[in-house]
Coordinates of C-alpha atoms (C1' of nucleotides) in Angstrom, one line a residue:
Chain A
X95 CA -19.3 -58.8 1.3
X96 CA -18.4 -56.5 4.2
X97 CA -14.9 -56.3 4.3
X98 CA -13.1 -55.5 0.9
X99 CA -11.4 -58.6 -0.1
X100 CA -9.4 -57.1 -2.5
X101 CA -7.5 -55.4 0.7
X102 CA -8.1 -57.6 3.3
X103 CA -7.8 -61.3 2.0
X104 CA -6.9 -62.8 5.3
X105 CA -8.6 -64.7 7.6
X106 CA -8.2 -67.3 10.7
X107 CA -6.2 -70.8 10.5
X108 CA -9.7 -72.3 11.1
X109 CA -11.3 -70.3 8.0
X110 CA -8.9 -71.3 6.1
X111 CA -8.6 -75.0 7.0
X112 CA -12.9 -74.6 5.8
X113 CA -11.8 -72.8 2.6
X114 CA -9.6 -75.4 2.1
X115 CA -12.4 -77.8 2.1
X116 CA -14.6 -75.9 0.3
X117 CA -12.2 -75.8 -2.5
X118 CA -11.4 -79.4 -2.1
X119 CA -15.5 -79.8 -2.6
X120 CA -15.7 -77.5 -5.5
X121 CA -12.6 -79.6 -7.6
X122 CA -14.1 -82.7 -7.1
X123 CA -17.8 -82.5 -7.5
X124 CA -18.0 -79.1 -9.8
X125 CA -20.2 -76.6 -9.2
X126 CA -23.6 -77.7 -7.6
X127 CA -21.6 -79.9 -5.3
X128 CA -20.4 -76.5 -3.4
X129 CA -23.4 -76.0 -1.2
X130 CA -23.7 -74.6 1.9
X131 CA -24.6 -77.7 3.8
X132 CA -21.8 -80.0 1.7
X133 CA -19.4 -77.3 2.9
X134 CA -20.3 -77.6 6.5
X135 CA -20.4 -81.1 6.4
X136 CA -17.0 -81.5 5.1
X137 CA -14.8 -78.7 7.0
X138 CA -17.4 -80.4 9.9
X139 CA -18.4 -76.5 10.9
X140 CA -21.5 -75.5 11.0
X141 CA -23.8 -73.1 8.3
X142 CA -24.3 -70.5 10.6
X143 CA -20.4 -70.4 11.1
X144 CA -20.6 -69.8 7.5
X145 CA -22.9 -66.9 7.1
X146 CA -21.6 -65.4 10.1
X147 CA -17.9 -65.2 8.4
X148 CA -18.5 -65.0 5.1
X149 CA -21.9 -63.3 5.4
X150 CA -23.2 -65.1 2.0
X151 CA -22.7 -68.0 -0.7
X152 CA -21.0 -65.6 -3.1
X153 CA -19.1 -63.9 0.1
X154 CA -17.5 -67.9 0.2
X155 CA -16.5 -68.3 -2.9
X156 CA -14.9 -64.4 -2.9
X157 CA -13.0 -66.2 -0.2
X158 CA -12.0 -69.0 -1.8
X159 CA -10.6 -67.4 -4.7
X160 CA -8.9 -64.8 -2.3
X161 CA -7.8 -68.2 -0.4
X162 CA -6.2 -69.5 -3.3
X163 CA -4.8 -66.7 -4.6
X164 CA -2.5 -66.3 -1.8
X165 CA -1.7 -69.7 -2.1
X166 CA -0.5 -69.6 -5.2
X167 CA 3.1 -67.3 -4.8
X168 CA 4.8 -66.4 -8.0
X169 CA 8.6 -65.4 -7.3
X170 CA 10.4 -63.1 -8.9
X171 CA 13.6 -62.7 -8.6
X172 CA 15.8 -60.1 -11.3
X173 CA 18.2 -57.8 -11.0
X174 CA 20.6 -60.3 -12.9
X175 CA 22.2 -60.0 -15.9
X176 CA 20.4 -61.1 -18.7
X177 CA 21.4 -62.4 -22.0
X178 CA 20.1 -64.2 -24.5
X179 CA 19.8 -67.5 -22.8
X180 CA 18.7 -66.6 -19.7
X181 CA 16.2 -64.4 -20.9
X182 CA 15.4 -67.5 -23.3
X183 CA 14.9 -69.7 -20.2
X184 CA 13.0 -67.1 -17.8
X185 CA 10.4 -67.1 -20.4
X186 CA 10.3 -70.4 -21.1
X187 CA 10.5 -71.0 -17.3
X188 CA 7.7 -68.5 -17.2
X189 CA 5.2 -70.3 -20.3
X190 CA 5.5 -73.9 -18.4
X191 CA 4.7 -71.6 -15.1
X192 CA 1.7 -70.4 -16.9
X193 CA 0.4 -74.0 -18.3
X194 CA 0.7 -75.4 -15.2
X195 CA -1.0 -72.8 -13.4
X196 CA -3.9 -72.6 -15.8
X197 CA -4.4 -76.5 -16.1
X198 CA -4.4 -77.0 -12.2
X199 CA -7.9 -78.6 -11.2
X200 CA -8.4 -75.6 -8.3
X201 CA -7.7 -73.1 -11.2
X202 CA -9.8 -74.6 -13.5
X203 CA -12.7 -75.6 -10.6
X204 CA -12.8 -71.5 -9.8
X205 CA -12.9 -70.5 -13.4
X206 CA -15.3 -72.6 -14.3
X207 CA -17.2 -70.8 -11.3
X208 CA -16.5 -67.6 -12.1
X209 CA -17.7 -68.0 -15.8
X210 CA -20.9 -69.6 -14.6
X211 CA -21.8 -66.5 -12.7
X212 CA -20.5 -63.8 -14.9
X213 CA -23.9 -63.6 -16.7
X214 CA -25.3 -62.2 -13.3
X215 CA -25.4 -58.4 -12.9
X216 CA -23.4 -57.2 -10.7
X217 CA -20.9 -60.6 -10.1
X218 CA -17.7 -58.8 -9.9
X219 CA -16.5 -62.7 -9.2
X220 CA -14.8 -62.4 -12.9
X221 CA -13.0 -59.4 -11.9
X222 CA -11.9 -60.6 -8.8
X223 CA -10.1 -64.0 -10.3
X224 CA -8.7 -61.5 -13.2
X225 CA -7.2 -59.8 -10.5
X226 CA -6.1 -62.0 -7.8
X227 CA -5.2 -64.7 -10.0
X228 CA -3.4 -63.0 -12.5
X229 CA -1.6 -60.1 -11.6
X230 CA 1.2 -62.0 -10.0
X231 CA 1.8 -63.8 -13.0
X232 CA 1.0 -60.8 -15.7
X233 CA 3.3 -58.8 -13.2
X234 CA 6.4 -61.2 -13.6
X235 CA 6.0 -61.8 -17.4
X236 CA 6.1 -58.0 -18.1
X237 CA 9.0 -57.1 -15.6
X238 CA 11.1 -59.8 -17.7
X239 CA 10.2 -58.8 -21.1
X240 CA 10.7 -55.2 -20.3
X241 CA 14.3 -56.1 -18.6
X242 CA 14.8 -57.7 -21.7
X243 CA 13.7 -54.5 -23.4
X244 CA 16.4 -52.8 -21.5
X245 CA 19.3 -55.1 -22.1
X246 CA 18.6 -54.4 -25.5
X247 CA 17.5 -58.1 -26.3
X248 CA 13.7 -57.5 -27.2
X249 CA 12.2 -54.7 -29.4
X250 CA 8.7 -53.6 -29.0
X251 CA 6.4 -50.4 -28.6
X252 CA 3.6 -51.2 -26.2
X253 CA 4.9 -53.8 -23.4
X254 CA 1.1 -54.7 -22.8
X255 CA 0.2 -55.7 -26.3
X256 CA 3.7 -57.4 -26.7
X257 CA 2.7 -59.3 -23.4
X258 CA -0.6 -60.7 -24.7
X259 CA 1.1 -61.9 -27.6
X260 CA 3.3 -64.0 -25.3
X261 CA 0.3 -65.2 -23.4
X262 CA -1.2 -66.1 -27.1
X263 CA 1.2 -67.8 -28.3
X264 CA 1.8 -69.7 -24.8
X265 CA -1.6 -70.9 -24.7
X266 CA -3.8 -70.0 -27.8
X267 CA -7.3 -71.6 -27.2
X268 CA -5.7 -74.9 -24.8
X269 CA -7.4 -72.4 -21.5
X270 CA -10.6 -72.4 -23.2
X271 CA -10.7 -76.0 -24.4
X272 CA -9.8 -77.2 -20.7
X273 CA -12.4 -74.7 -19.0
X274 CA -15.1 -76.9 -21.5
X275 CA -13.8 -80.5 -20.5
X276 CA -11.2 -81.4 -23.0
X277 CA -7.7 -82.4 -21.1
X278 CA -4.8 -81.0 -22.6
X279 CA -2.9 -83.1 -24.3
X280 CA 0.9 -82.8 -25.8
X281 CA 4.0 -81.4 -23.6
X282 CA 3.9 -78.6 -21.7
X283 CA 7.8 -77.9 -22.4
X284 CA 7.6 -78.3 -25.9
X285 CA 4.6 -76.0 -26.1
X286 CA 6.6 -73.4 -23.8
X287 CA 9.9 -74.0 -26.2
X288 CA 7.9 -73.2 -29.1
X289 CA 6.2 -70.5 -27.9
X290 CA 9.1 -68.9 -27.2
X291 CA 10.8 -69.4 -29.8
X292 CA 8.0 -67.4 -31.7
X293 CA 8.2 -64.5 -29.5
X294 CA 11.9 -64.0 -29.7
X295 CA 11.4 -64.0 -33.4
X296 CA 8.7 -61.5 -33.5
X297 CA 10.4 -59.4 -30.6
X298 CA 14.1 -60.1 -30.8
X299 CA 16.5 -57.9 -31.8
X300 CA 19.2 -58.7 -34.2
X301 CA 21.4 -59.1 -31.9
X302 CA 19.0 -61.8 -30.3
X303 CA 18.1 -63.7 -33.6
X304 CA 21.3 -64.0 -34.1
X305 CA 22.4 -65.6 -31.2
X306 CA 19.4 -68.0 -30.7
X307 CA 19.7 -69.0 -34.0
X308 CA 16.3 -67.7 -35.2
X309 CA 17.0 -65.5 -38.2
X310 CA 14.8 -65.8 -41.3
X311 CA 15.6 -68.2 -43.8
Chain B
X160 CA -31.0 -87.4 -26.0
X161 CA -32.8 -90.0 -28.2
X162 CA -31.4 -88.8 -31.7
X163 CA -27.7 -87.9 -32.2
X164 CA -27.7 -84.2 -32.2
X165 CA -24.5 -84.4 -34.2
X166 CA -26.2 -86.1 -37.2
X167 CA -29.8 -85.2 -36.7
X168 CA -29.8 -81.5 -36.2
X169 CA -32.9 -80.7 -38.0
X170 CA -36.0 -80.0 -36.0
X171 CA -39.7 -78.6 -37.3
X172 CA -40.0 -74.8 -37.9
X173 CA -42.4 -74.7 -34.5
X174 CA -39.3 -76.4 -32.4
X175 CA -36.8 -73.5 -33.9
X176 CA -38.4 -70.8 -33.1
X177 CA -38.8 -72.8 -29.5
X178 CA -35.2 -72.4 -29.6
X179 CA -34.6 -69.4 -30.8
X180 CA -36.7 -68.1 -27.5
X181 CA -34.6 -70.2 -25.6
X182 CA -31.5 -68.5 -26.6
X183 CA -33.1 -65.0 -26.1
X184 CA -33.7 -66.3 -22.5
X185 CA -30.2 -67.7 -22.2
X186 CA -28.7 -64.5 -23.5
X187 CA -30.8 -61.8 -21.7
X188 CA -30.7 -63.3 -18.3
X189 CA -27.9 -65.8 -17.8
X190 CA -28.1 -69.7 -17.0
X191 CA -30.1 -69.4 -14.1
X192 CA -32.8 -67.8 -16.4
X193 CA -32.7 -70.8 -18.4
X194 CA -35.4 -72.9 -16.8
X195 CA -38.0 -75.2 -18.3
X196 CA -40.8 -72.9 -17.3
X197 CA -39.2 -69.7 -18.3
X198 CA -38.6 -71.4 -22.1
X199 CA -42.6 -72.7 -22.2
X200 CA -43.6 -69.4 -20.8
X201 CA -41.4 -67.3 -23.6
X202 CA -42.3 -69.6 -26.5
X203 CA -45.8 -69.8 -25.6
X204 CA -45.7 -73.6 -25.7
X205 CA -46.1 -76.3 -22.9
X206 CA -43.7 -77.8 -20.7
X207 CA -45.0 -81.2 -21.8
X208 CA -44.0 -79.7 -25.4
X209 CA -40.4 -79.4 -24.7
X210 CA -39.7 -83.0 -22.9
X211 CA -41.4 -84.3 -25.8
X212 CA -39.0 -82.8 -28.1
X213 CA -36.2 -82.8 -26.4
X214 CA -36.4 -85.4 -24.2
X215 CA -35.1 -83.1 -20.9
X216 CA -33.1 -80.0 -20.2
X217 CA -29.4 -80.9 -21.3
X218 CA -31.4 -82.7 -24.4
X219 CA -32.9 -78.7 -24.7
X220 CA -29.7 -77.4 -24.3
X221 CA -28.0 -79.4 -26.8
X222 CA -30.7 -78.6 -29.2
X223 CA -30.3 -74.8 -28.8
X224 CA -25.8 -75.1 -29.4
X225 CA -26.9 -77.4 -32.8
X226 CA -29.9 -74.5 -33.7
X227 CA -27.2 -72.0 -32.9
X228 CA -24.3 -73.4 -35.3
X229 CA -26.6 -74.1 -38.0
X230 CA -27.6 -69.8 -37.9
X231 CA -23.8 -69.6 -37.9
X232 CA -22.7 -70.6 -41.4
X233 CA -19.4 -69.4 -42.9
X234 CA -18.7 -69.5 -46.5
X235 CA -15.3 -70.6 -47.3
X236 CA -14.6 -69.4 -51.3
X237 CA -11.7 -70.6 -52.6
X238 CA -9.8 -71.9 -55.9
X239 CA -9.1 -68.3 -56.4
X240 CA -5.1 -67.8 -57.3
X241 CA -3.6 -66.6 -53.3
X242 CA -1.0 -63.7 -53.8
X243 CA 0.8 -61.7 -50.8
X244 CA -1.9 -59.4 -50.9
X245 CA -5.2 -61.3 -51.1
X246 CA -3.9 -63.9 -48.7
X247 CA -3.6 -61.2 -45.7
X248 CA -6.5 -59.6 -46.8
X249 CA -8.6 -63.3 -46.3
X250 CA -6.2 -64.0 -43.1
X251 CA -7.7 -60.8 -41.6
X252 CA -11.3 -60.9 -42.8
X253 CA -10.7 -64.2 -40.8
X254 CA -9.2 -62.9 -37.9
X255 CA -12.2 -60.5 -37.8
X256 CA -14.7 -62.6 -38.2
X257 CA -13.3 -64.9 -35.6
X258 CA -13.2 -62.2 -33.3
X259 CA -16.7 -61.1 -33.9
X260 CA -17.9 -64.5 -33.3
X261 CA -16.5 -65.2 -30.0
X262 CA -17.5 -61.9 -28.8
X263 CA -21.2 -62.3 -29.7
X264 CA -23.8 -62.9 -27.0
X265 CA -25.2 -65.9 -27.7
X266 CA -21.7 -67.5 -28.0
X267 CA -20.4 -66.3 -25.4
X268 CA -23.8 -67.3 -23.2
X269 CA -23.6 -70.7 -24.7
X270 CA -19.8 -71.1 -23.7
X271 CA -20.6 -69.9 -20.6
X272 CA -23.5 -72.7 -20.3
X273 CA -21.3 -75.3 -21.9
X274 CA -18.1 -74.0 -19.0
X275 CA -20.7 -74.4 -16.1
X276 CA -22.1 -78.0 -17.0
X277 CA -18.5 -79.0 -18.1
X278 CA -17.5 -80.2 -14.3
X279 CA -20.4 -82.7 -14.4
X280 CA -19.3 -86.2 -15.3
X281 CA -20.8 -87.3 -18.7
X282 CA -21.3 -84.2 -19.6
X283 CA -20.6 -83.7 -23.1
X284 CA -21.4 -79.9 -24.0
X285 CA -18.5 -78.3 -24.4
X286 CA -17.2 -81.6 -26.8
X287 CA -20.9 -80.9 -28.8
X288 CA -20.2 -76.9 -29.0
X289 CA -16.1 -77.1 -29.5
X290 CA -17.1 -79.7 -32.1
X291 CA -20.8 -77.5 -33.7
X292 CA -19.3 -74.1 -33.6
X293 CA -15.7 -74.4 -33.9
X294 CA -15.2 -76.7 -36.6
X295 CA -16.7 -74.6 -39.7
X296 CA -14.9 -71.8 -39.0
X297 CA -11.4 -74.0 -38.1
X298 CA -12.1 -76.0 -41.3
X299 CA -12.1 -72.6 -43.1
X300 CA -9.0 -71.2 -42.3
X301 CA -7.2 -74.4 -42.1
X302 CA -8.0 -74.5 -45.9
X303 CA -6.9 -71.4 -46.4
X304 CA -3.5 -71.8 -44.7
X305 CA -2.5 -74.6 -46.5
X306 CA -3.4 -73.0 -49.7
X307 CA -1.3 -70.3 -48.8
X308 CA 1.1 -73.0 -48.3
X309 CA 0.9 -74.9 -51.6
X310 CA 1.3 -71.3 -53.1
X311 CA 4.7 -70.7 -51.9
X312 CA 3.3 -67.8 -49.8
X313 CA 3.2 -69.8 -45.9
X314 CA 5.4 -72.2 -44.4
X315 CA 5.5 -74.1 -41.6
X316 CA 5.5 -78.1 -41.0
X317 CA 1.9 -78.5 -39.3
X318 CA -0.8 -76.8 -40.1
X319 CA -2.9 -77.5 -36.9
X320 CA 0.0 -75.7 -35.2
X321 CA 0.3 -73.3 -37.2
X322 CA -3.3 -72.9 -37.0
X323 CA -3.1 -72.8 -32.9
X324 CA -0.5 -70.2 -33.4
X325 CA -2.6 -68.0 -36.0
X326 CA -5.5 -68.4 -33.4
X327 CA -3.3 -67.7 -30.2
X328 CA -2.0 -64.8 -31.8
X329 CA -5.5 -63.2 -33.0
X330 CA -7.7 -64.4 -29.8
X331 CA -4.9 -64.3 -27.1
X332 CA -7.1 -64.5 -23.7
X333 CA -9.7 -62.5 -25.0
X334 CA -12.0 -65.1 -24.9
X335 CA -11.7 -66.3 -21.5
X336 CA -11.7 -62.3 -19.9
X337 CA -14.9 -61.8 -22.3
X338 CA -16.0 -65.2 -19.9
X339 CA -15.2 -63.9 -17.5
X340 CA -17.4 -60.6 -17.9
X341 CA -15.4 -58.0 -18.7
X342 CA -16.1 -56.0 -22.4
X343 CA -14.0 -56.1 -25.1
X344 CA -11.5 -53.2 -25.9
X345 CA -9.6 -52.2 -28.7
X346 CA -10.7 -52.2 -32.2
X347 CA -11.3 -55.6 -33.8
X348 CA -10.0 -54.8 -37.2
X349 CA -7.1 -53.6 -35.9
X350 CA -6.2 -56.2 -33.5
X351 CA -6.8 -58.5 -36.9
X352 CA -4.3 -56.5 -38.8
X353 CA -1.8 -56.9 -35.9
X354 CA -2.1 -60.5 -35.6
X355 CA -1.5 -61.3 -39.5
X356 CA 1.2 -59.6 -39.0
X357 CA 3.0 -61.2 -36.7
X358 CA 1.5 -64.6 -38.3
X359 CA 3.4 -63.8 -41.7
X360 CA 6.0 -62.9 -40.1
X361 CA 6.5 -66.3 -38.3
X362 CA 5.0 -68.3 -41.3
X363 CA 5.6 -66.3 -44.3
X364 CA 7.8 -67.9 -47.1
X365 CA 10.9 -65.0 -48.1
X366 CA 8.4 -64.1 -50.8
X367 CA 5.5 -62.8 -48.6
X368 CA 7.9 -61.3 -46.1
X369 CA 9.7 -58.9 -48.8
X370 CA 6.2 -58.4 -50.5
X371 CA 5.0 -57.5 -47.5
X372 CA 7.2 -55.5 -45.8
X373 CA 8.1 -57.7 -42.9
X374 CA 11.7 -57.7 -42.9
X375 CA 13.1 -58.0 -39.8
X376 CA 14.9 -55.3 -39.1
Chain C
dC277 C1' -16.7 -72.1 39.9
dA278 C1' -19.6 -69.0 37.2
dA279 C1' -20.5 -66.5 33.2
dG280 C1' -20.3 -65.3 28.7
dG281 C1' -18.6 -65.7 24.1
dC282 C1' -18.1 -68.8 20.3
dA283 C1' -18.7 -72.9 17.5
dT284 C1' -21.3 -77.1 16.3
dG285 C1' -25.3 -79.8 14.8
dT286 C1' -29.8 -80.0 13.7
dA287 C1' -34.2 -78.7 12.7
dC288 C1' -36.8 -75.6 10.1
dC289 C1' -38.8 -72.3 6.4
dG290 C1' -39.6 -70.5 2.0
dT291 C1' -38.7 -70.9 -2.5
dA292 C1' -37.6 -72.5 -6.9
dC293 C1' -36.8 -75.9 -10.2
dG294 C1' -37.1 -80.4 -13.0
dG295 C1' -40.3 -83.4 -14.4
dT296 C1' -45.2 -85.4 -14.8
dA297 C1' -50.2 -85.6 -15.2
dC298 C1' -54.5 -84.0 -16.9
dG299 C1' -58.3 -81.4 -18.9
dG300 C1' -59.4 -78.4 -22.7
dT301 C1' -58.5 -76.7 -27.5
dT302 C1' -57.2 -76.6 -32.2
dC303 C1' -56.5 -78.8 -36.6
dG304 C1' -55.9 -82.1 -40.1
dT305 C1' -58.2 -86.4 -42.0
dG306 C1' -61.3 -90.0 -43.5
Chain D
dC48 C1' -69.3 -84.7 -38.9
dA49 C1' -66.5 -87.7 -36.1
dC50 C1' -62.2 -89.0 -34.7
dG51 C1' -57.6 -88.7 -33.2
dA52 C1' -53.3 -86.6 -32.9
dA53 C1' -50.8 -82.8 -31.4
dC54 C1' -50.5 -79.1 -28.4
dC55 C1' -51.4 -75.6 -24.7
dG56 C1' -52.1 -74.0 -20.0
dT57 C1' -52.0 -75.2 -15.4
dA58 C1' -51.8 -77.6 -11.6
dC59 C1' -49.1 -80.8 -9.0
dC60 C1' -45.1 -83.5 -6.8
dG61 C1' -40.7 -84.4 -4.9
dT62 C1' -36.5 -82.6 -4.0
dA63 C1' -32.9 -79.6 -3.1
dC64 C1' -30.9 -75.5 -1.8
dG65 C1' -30.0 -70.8 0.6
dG66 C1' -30.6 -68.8 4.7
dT67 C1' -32.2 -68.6 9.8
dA68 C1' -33.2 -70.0 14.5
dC69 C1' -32.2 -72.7 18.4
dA70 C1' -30.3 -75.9 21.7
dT71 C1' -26.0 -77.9 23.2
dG72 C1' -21.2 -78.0 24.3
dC73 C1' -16.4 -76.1 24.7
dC74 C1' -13.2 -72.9 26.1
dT75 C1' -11.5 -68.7 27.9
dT76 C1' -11.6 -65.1 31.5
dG77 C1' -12.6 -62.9 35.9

DNA sequence: CAAGGCATGTACCGTACGGTACGGTTCGTG
DNA sequence: CACGAACCGTACCGTACGGTACATGCCTTG
């Protein structure tokens, strides 16, 4: 890896268009089907091409997940209002964001990847999906819930922890499950619904209980 | 595979400790150090050996997950009368013991075997290990939050969601960044604690919540 | 047009792995 | 003791992959 990919991610239309492929490659026939020759063969470049821009195998698939990382562009817009139901809807908007994302064959396909090689020493390929991947997403799930905090609709100490209980209730063991084979099964919006619901009445204040008809029986 | 791993787990004292060298290899230095050679070499058996017993290397493989899971036995006691107190304190020796699990090596090596081969069609390792090393430990706290049900302690209106909930709520995406390579942080037991918690105080009957000190504010 | 950079396609090399075959050894059994 | 089964160690085979070298062709630039 000669250039950091963490700070320069970017590369030529014609890289990408073989990225593209490779990922394309690397859904459909798993793992052993991204060689270097496959890849060449289907983005019709040639393996030298290869080394000479990605220097390695591992340098590729850094690319790739870089690749598809900036594919993948999370908006976030606030600075509105929030009450009770929009911040009900943002996070529900958010959990069906998050399912979606995480059962998408390209997200699965680089997981899968990533897992595989994080027994190696010295594979920062886990780190690098953690990062690129997720910090979009983590970084527009905790700006709502802590504009939430500040409108005095959710009550909470730590915003991280508070955050991963979100994420665990959104998704429990489903990521897992799909990353071994199993296809999720039931509805994403009801999942998300539920979810939410949960959250709101382990972080809602009384004010939000209340008006989302959660209080305790 | 000639004999259903699922109901023919058993194999000859000489074949287990095969195994267990198998899984040392698997754990110390990753899939790649998994090969047929490497397992004859560290056993001090023949190659011949192994495709005799196990027919080839995913038949290997499946032996080691069904070796593995029967090591991994967890004792469910119940019939015992469930009060506030003793029901969190089972709920968290779960949630620890959960937690220790997944974060042990050889799981987490095996998952990351079972991730890998996942993408390959037919491939059913990560239905055999879902299925060999989830389902004792599901089975046991399944039973237990239903007893805490019929006690008047829990309620809720399925208990697999419920379960998914309790499990979301302990494991989060622990699992998947431990995958993934990175350490755990934090201290199990209290991470446990936490997680009851909020579990009681999203399935805990007026009873447990007053008992217990949950109140919502 | 000439020249040089850049990409393609192919051929090649070394290596490593899954799987098989075979000779030699140990051990239980009649 | 003789026999056979099981097993070990090793050698072997075919294949496939990562990575490199080279010849050809395209496309810009002076």
């Amino acid at each position: 890896m000669s250039s950091d990919p963490l700070t320069a991610p970017e590369f030529s239309p014609r890289q990408n268009a073989v990225l593209g492929q490779a990922l394309r490659l690397l859904v459909d026939g798993g793992e052993k089907a991204l060689t270097t020759a496959g890849v060449a063969r289907a983005a019709n470049c040639s393996k030298e091409s290869l080394y000479k821009w990605f220097g390695d195998r591992d340098g590729l698939i850094a690319a790739m997940i870089a690749f598809q990382a900036s594919k993948v562009r999370t908006f976030e817009r606030d600075g509105e209002r929030l009450n009770v139901a929009s911040l009900r809807e943002h996070l529900v908007m958010f959990a069906k964001d998050l399912l979606e994302v995480l059962s998408g064959d390209v997200s699965l396909a680089l997981n899968r990847l990533a897992v595989s090689q994080s027994s190696r020493d010295g594979s920062k390929l886990g780190e690098l999906l953690l990062e690129h991947g997720r910090r979009q997403i983590d970084r527009r799930a905790r700006a709502l819930i802590d504009a939430g905090r500040r409108a005095g609709l959710l009550t909470f100490d730590d915003g991280e922890e508070a955050y991963r209980t979100l994420y665990g209730l959104i998704v429990s063991d489903m990521h897992v499950r799909m990353l071994l084979g199993e296809r999720p099964q039931g509805d994403f919006t009801q999942r998300a619904e539920k979810a939410v619901r949960a959250f709101l009445t382990l972080h809602g204040t009384a004010k939000t209980l209340a008006e989302a008809g959660l209080a305790p029986v």
